[in-house]
XYZ file of C-alpha atoms in Angstrom:
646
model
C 11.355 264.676 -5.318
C 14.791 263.958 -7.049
C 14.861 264.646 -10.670
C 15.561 260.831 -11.982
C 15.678 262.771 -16.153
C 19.125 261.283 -17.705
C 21.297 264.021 -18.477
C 20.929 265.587 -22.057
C 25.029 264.116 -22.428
C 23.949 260.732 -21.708
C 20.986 260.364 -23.708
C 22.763 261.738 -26.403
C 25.766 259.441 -26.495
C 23.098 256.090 -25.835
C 21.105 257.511 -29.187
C 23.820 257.594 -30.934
C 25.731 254.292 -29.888
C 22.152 252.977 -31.085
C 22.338 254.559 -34.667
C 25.891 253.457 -34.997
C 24.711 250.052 -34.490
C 21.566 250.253 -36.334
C 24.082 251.876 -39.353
C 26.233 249.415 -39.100
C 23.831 246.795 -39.582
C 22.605 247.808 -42.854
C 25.237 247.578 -46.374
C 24.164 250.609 -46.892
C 25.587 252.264 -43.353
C 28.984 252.982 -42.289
C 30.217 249.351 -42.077
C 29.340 249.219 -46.322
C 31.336 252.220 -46.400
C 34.417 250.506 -44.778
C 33.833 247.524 -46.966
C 33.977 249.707 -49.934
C 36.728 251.481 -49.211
C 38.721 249.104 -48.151
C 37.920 247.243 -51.515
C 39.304 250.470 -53.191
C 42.446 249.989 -52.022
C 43.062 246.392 -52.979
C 41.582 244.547 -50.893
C 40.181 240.913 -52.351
C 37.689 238.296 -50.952
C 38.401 234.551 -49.139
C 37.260 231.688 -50.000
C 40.054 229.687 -48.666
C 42.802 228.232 -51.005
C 46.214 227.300 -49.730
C 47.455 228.082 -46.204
C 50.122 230.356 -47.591
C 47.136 232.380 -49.178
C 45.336 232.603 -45.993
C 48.633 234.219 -44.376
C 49.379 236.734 -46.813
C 45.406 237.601 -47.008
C 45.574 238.840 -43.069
C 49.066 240.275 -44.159
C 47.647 242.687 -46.654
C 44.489 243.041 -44.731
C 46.775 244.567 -41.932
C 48.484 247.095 -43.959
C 44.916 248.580 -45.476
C 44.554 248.512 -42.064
C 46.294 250.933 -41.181
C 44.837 253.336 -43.671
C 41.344 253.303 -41.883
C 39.653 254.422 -38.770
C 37.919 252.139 -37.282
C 37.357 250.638 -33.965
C 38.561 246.931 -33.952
C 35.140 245.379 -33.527
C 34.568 246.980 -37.059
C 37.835 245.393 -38.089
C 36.745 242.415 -37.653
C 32.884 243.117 -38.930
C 34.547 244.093 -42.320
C 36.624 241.054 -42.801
C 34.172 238.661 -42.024
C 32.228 240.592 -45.304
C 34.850 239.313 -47.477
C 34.754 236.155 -46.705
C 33.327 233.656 -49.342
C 33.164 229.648 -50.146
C 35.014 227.646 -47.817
C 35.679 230.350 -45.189
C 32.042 231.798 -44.963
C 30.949 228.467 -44.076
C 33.467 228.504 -41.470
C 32.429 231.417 -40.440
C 28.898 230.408 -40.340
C 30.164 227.576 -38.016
C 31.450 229.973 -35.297
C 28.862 232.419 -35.451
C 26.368 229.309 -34.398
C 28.267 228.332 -31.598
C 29.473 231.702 -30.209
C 27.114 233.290 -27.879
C 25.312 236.392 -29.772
C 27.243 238.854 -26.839
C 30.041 237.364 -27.339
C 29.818 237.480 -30.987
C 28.942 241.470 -31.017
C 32.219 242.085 -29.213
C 34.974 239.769 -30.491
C 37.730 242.328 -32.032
C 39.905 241.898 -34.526
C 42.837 240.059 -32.617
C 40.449 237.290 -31.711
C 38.930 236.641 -34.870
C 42.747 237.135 -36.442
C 43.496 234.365 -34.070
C 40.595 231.819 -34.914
C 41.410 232.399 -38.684
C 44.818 231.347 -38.663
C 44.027 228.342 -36.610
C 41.810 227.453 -39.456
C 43.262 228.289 -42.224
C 46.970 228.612 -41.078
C 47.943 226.070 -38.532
C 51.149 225.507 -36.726
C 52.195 223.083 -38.915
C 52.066 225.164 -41.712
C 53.818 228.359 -39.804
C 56.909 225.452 -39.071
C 57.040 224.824 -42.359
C 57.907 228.499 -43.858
C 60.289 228.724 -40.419
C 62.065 225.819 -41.524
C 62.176 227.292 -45.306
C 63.741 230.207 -44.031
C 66.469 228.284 -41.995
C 67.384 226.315 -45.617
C 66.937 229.020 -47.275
C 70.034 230.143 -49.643
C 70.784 232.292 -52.759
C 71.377 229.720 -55.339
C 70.616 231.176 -58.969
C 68.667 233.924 -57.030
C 70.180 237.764 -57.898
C 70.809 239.170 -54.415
C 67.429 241.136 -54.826
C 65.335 238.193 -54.944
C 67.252 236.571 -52.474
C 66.897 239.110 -50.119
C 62.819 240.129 -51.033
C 62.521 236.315 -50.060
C 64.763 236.678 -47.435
C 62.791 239.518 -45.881
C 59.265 237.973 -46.664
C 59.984 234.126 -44.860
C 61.616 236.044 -41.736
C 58.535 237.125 -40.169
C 57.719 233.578 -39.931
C 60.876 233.028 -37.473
C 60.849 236.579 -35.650
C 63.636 234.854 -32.920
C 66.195 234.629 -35.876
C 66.341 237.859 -36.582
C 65.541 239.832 -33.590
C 68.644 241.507 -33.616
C 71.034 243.588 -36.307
C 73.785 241.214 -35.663
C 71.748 238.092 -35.781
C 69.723 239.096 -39.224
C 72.781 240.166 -40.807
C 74.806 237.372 -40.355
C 71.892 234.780 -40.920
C 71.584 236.906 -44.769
C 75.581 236.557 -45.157
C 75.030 232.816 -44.480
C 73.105 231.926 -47.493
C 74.685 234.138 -50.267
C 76.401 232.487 -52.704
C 80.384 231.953 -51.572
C 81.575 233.972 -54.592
C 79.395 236.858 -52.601
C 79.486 236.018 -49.479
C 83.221 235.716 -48.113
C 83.716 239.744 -49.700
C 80.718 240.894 -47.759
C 81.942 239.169 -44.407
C 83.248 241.855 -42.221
C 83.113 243.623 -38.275
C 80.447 244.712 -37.201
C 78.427 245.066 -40.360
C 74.651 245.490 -40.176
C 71.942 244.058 -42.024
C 71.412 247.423 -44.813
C 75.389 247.587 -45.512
C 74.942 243.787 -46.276
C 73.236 243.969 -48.567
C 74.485 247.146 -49.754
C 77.785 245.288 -50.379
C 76.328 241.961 -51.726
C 74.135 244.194 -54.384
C 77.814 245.712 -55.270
C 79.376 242.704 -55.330
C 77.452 241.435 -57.448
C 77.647 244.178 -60.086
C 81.556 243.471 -59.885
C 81.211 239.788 -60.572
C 79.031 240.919 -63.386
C 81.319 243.701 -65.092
C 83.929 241.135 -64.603
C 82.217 238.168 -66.310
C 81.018 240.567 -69.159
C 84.622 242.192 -70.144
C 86.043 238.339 -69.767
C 83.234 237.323 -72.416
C 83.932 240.394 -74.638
C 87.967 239.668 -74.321
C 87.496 236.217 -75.284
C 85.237 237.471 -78.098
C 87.855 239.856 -79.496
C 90.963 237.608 -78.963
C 89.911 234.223 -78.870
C 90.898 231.415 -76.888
C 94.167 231.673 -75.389
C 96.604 228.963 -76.191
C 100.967 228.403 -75.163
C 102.451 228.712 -78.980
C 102.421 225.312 -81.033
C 104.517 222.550 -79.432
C 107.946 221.699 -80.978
C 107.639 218.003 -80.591
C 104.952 215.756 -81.849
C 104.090 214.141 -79.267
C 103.848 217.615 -76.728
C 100.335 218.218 -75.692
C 98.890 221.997 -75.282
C 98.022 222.793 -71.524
C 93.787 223.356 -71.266
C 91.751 224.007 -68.677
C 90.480 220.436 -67.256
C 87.774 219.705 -64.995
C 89.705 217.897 -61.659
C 87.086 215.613 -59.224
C 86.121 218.043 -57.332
C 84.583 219.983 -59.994
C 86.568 222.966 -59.595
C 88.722 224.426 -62.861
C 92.329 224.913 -62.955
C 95.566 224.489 -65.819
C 97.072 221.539 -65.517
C 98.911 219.674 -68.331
C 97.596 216.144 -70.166
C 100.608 214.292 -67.441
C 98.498 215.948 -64.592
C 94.918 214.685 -65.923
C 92.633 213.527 -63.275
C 94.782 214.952 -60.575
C 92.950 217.191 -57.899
C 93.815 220.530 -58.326
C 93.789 222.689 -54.621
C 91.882 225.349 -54.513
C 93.432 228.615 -54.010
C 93.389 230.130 -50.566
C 90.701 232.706 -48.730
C 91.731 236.033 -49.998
C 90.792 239.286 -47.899
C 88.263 241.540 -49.072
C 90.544 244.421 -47.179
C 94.135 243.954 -47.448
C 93.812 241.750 -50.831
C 96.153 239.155 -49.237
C 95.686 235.806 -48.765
C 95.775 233.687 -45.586
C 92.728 235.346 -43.829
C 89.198 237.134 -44.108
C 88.393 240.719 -43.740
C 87.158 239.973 -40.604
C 90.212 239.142 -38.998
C 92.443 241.692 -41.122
C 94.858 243.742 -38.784
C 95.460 246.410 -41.335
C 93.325 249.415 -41.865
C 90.123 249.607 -43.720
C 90.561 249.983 -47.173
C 87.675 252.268 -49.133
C 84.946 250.046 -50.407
C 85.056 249.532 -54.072
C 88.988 249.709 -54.368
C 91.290 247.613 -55.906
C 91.967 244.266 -54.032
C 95.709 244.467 -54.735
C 96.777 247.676 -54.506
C 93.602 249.344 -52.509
C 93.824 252.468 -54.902
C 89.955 253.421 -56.725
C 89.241 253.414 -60.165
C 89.796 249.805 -61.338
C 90.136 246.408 -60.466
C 92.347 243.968 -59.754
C 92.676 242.295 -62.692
C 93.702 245.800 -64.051
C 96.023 247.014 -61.510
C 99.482 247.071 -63.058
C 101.266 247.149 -59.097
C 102.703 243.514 -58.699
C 100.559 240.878 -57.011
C 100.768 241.032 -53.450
C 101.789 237.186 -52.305
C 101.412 236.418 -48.708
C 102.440 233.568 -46.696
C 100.982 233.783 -43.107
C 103.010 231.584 -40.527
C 100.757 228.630 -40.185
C 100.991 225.509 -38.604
C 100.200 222.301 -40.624
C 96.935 220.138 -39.020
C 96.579 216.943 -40.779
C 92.736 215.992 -42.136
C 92.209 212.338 -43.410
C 88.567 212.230 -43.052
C 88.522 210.691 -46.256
C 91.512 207.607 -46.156
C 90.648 204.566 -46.540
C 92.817 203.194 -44.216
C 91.748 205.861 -41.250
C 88.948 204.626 -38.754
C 86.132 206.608 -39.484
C 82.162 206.663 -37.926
C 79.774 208.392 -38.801
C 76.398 209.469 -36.513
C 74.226 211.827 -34.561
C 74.978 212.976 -31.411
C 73.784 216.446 -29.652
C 76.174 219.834 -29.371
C 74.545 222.599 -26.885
C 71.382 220.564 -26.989
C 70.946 220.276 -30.613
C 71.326 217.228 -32.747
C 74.327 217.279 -35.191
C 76.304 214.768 -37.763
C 79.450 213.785 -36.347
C 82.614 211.872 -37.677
C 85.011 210.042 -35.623
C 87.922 210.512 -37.240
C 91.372 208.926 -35.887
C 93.177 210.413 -38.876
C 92.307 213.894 -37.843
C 94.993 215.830 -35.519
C 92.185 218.482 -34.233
C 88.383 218.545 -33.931
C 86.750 220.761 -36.155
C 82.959 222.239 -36.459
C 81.411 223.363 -39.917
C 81.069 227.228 -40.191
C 77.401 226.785 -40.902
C 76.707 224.788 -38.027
C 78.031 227.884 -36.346
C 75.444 230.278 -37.901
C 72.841 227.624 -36.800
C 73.840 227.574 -32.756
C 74.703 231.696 -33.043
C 78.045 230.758 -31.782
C 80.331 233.399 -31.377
C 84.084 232.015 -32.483
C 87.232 233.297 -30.847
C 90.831 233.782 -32.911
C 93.479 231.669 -32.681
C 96.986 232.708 -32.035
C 98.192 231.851 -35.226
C 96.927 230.090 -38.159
C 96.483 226.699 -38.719
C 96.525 224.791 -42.171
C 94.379 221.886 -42.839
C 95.673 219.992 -45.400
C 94.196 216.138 -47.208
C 96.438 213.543 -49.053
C 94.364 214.794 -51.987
C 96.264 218.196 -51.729
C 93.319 220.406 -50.423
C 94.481 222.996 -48.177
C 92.965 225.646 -46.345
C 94.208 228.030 -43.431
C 91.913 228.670 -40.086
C 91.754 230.773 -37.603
C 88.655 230.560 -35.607
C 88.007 228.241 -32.673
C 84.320 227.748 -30.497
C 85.833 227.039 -27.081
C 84.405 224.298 -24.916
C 81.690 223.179 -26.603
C 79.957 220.385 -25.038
C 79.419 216.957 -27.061
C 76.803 214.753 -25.214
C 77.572 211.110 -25.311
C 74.333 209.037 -23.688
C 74.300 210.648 -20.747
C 77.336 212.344 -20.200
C 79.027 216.044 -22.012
C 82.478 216.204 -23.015
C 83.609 219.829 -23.729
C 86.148 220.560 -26.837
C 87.537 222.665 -28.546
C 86.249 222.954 -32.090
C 87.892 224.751 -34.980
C 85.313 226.629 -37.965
C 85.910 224.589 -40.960
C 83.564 224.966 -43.928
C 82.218 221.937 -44.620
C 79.003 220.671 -45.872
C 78.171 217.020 -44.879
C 79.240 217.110 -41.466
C 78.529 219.451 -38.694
C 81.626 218.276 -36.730
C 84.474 216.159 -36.627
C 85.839 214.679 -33.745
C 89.770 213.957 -34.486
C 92.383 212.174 -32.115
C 92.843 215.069 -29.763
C 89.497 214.552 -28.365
C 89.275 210.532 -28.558
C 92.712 210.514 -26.861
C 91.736 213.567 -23.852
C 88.535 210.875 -23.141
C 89.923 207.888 -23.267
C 87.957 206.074 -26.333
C 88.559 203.220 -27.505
C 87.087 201.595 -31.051
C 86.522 197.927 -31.172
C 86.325 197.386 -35.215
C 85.225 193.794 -34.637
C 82.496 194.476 -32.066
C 81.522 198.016 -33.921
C 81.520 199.932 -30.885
C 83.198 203.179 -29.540
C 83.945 202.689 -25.658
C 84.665 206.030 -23.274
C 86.564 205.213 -19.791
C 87.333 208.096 -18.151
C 88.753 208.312 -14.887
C 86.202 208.295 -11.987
C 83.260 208.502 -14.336
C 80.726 205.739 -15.326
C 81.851 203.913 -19.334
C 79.933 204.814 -21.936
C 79.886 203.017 -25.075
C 78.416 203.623 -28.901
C 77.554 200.772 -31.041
C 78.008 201.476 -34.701
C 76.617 199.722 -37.793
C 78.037 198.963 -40.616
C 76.537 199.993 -44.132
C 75.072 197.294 -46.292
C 76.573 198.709 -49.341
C 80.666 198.837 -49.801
C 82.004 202.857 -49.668
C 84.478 203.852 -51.478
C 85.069 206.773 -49.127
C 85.867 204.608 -46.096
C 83.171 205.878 -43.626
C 80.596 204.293 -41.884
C 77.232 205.116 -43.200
C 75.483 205.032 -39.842
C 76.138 205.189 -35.901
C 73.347 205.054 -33.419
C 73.469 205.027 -29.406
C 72.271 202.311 -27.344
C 68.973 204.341 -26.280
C 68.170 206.301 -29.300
C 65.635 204.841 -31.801
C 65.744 204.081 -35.692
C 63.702 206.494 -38.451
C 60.891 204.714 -39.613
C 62.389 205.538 -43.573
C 65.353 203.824 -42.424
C 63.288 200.308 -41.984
C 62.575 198.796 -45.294
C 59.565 196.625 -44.267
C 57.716 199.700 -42.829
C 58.155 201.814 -46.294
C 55.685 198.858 -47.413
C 53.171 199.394 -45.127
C 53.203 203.490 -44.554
C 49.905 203.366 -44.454
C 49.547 201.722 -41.204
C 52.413 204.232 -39.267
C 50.061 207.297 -40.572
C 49.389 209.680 -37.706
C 45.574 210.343 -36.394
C 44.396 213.297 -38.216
C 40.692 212.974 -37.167
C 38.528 211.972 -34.731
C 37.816 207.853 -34.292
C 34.599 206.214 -35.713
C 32.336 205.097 -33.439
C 32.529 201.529 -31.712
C 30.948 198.657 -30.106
C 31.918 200.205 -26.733
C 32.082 204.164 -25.493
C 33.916 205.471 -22.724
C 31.831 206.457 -19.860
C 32.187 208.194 -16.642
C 29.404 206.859 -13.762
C 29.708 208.694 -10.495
C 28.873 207.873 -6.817
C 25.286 208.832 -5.512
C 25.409 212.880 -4.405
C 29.045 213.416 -6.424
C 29.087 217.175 -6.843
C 31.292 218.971 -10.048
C 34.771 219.777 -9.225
C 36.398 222.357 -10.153
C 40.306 222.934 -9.154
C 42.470 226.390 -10.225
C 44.776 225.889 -12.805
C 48.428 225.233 -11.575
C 51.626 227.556 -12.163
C 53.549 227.124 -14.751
C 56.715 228.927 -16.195
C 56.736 230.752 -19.789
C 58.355 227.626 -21.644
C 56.325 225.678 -19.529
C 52.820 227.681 -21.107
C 54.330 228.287 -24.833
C 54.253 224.412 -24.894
C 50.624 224.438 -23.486
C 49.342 226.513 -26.132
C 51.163 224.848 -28.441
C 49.763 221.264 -28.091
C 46.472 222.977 -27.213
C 46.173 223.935 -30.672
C 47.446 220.756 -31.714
C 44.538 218.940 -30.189
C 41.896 221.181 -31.468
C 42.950 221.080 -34.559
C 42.934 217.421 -34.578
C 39.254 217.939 -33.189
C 40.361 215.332 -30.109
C 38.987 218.431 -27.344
C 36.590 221.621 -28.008
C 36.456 224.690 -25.521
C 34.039 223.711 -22.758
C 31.894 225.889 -20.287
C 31.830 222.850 -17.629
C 31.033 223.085 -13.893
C 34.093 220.213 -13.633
C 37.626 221.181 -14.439
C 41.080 219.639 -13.898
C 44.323 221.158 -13.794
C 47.285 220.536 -16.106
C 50.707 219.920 -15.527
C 53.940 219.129 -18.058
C 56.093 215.796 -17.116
C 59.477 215.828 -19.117
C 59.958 212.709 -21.052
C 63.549 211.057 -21.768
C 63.920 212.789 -24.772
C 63.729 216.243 -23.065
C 60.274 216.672 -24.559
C 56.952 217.635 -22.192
C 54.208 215.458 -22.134
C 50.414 217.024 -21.126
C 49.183 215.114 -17.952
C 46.016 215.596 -16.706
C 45.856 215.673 -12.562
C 42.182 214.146 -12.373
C 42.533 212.594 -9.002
C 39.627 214.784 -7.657
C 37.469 213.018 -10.451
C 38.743 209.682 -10.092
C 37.831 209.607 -6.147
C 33.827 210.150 -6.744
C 34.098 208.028 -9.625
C 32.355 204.274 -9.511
C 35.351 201.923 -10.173
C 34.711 199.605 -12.981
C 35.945 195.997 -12.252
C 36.492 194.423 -15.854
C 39.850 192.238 -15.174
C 43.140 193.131 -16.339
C 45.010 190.270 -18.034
C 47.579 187.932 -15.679
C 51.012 188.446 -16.720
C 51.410 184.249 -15.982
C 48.185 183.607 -17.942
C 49.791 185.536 -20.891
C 53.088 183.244 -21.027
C 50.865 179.919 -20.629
C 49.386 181.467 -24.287
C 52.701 181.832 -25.624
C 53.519 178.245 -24.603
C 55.614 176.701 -27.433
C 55.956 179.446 -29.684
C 58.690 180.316 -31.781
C 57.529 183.673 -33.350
C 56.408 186.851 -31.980
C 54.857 189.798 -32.947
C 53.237 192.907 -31.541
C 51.580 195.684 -31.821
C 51.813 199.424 -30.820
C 48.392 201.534 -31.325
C 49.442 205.136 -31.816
C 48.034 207.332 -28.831
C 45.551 204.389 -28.479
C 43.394 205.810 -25.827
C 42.457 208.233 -28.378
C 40.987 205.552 -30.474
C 38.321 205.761 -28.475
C 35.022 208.118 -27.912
C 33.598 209.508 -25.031
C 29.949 208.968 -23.823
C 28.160 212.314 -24.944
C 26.390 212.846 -21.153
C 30.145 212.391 -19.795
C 31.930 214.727 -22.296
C 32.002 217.363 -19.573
C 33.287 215.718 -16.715
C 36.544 215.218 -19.013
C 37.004 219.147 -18.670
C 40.709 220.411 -17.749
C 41.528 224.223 -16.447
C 44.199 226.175 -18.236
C 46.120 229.318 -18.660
C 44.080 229.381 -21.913
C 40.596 228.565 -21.617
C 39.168 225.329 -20.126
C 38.425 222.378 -22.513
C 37.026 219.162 -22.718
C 38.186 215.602 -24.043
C 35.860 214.066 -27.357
C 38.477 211.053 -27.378
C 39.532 208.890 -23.865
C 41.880 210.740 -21.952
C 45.058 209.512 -20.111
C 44.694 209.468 -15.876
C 40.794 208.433 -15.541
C 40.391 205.797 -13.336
C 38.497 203.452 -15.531
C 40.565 204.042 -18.875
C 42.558 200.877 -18.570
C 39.694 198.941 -17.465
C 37.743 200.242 -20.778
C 41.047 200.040 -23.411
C 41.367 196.381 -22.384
C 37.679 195.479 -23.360
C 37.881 197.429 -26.589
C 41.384 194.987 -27.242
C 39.479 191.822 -26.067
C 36.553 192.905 -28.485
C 38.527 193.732 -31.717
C 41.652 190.561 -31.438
């Protein structure tokens, strides 16, 4: 007879899989022990609180963490102990509805996952991404900046995955004084900051033995004037709120800032990125390159250097020069242009740059850019063939790196002239012939108030649509523009699904999609549950999903419930006649309308037909609380709620 005894091996490891869990389920047992520990080293209770909280809670949580051993079921077991308030009655809420097995083996990812859904949505996690893509030193020391530099990145890993790419997105928002001495080949994210951090200690020792010259000396001033009516020189404040001598005759004059000087060679012209000549040793002096002082102590005389450079004429700010102003899209992303006829070249703003990760070319020689307010600056750095997209067509140009900070390009009379536009000032529109290709035109608008600046305050293409801010009857009425946060009240009518006699479920596999394609999916997948419009569903019925691209390049979600709609009893409540509709409006002078904001969703489903709303994804299957889009009878249904409520 076979000997059916389990092995002594076996029976040992099922005892004590049974004492861990019968441990584990008292305080006193090894998951108290974890609890306590972890408490030791810092760790703090939930109770909700900000979303910004809840991230840097799971932050912490993370790093103690990593200090334990522990499987991850008993991850999760011990955070769920220090929850409190708020989030133990979320907690509560899950625990109900997940199935005890289920419950007994969800790790730490998925619970990780759940709680950030909760208490750190998507919304949230956009909003520190887009702090981090604003974000700039200011009155920050380079320490803070770059502690809040490092803490906001994790929020937008794609921005920094890369040496190159996180040090020059930290060189982008240091202060300028900083920033164009740091600026150099090659340099990685540590010698950065390295430099900035020294930098700054420079700017510092210089400010201080200024202060303590002044101090000891006084103010500086030319010896008394010989006639009465001579006037000392002082330092004035010009428009542009820069400093610089000028005499009571030049008062109110702008003053031109002095050129880009190279944190290498110490001459003027270019930056150290460009510099031809050999690296000097970090810390030296600017003018002579020698170590031990500075330059405002060097007694070698000041290096002067006049690059050949040809002039480029900028007038973006003449009165007299045709100037629009609007939003049009460079390598898919929407920037501020100017159309300016009194600019020679076409120029981008260095910051815009940054934003695209652009990598700009040299020119072969320099090029000055010079105002009729005597601002000047020399260039050297061109983005080659970038495309602008007017309506439906992309005109590559060349753009030159200008540092700006209203505009993200401007679009001179090289590139009107190479496509052909032509600006109607009486109709206000911008017109693009080009040989063998379809015209395009803009229409512009002109700005209600007068500007003394000469530039149109706003340009807008035929098919793109206003902001509501920018309508001043809707700013009195926000209320009624508000998005759907929650789920609809109940109405006079529910949407319900009847099927033919001996209609079986169907179920249909989930169809391919690629990886842009499914990031989307998840991401309005947690948009919807979080609006509390679907819930994850165990249904025998399931549809498949599939992404339709909208004219704005967007994807919209469309349901493919033909399967459903074929076994599904057609309901036969008429659809209003377009001809009966015009007999109404017989005689009338003034029209309004009305747009409902996803307004299928303004309805509820019947409870007994929640499931046969189910959809099949990558991610789970679901299943609709609100009236989807593709049943059958949805129109039938919308246009008796709309015949019931007007």
């Amino acid at each position: 007879m076979a000997d059916r005894r389990v092995p002594l091996t076996e029976a040992e490891n099922l005892v004590e899989a049974f004492a861990r869990r019968l441990d584990a389920s008292h305080v006193g047992g090894r998951l108290g022990r974890l609890v306590t520990h972890i408490r030791s080293l810092g760790a703090k209770n939930f109770s909700g609180g900000k979303p910004y909280e809840a991230e840097e809670w799971i932050y912490n949580l993370e790093i103690y963490f990593e200090m334990m051993e522990c499987t991850q079921v008993e991850l999760r077991k011990v955070t769920t102990c220090l929850l409190e308030g708020d989030a133990r009655f979320w907690w509560d809420t899950i625990k109900r509805v997940t199935p005890p097995p289920l419950l007994e083996l969800m790790q730490w990812a998925e619970f990780k996952e759940k709680f950030l859904e909760r208490f750190f949505p998507q919304v949230e996690m956009d909003k520190k991404e887009q702090e981090f893509i604003q974000l700039v030193q200011g009155k920050m020391t380079v320490i803070e900046y770059e502690t809040k530099f490092t803490k906001l990145s994790r929020f937008a890993p794609h921005m920094v995955d890369t040496p190159d790419k996180k040090a020059r997105r930290f060189i982008g928002g240091l202060n300028s004084n900083i920033r164009r001495l740091v600026t150099g080949r090659g340099i990685t994210y540590e010698e950065a900051v390295d430099r900035a951090l020294t930098q700054e200690e420079e700017n510092q020792k210089y400010r201080a033995e200024k202060e303590q010259e002044n101090n000891t000396k006084g103010k500086r001033s030319h010896p008394a004037p010989t006639h009465k009516n001579a006037q000392p020189w002082k330092q004035q404040k010009g428009r542009d709120g820069n400093r610089g001598a000028t005499s009571s005759a030049n008062r109110g004059k702008e003053v031109a800032k002095p050129p880009v000087r190279c944190f290498n060679c110490g001459g003027t012209g270019h930056m150290a990125s460009t510099c031809s000549q050999p690296r000097r040793p970090f810390g030296s002096c600017y003018n002579c390159g020698k170590l031990g002082h500075f330059a405002n102590q060097c007694n070698e005389p000041k290096k002067v250097n006049n690059p050949s450079a040809r002039p480029v004429q900028l007038n973006a700010i003449v009165l007299e020069d045709v100037v629009l102003e609007g939003t049009l899209e460079v390598y898919n992303t929407r920037a501020t242009i100017l159309f300016d006829t009194g600019a020679s070249n076409s120029f981008i703003s260095s910051m815009f740059v940054v934003t695209l990760g652009l990598t700009p070319v040299a020119l072969d020689r320099f090029l000055t850019i010079s105002t009729p307010l005597q601002k000047s600056v020399t260039l050297n750095k061109v983005c080659l063939s970038c495309p602008i997209k007017v309506v439906d067509m992309k005109f590559p140009t060349n753009l030159i790196v200008l540092p700006m900070g209203r505009f993200d390009v401007i679009l001179g009379m090289e590139w009107l002239t190479q496509y052909h536009a032509l600006i109607d000032c009486y109709k206000k529109t911008i017109t693009f012939s080009v040989p063998s290709q379809p015209t395009q035109e803009i229409q512009c608008f002109i700005p209600r108030k007068p500007l003394t600046t000469g530039i149109l305050n706003h340009l807008e293409t035929k098919s793109s649509d206003l902001l509501l801010n920018q309508i001043p009857i809707v700013n009195s009425f926000e209320d009624v523009f508000e998005k759907i946060t929650q789920l609809p009240p109940k109405r006079e009518i529910e949407f319900s699904i009847d099927l033919e006699p001996g209609a079986r479920p169907i179920s249909v596999t989930p169809y391919r999609m690629a990886p842009k394609e499914l990031k989307e999916l998840q991401t309005q997948i947690k948009e919807l549950l979080s609006l509390g419009f679907i819930r994850p569903s165990a249904s025998s019925w399931g549809a498949p999903v599939l992404f339709v691209k909208k004219k704005d390049g967007s994807l919209r979600l469309c349901i493919d419930y033909r399967q459903l709609n074929k076994v599904t009893i057609k309901n036969k409540y008429p659809l209003p006649r377009i001809d009966d509709l015009f007999d109404q409006l017989r005689g009338a002078q003034i029209f309004s309308k009305i747009d409902l904001r996803s307004g299928y969703h303004q309805l509820l489903v019947k409870e007994g037909d929640i499931a046969k709303t189910a959809f099949n994804t990558r991610y789970g299957q679901y299943e609709w609380l609100v009236m989807s889009f593709g049943l059958t009878n949805a129109p039938a249904i919308f246009m008796d709620l709309m015949n019931r409520s007007f």
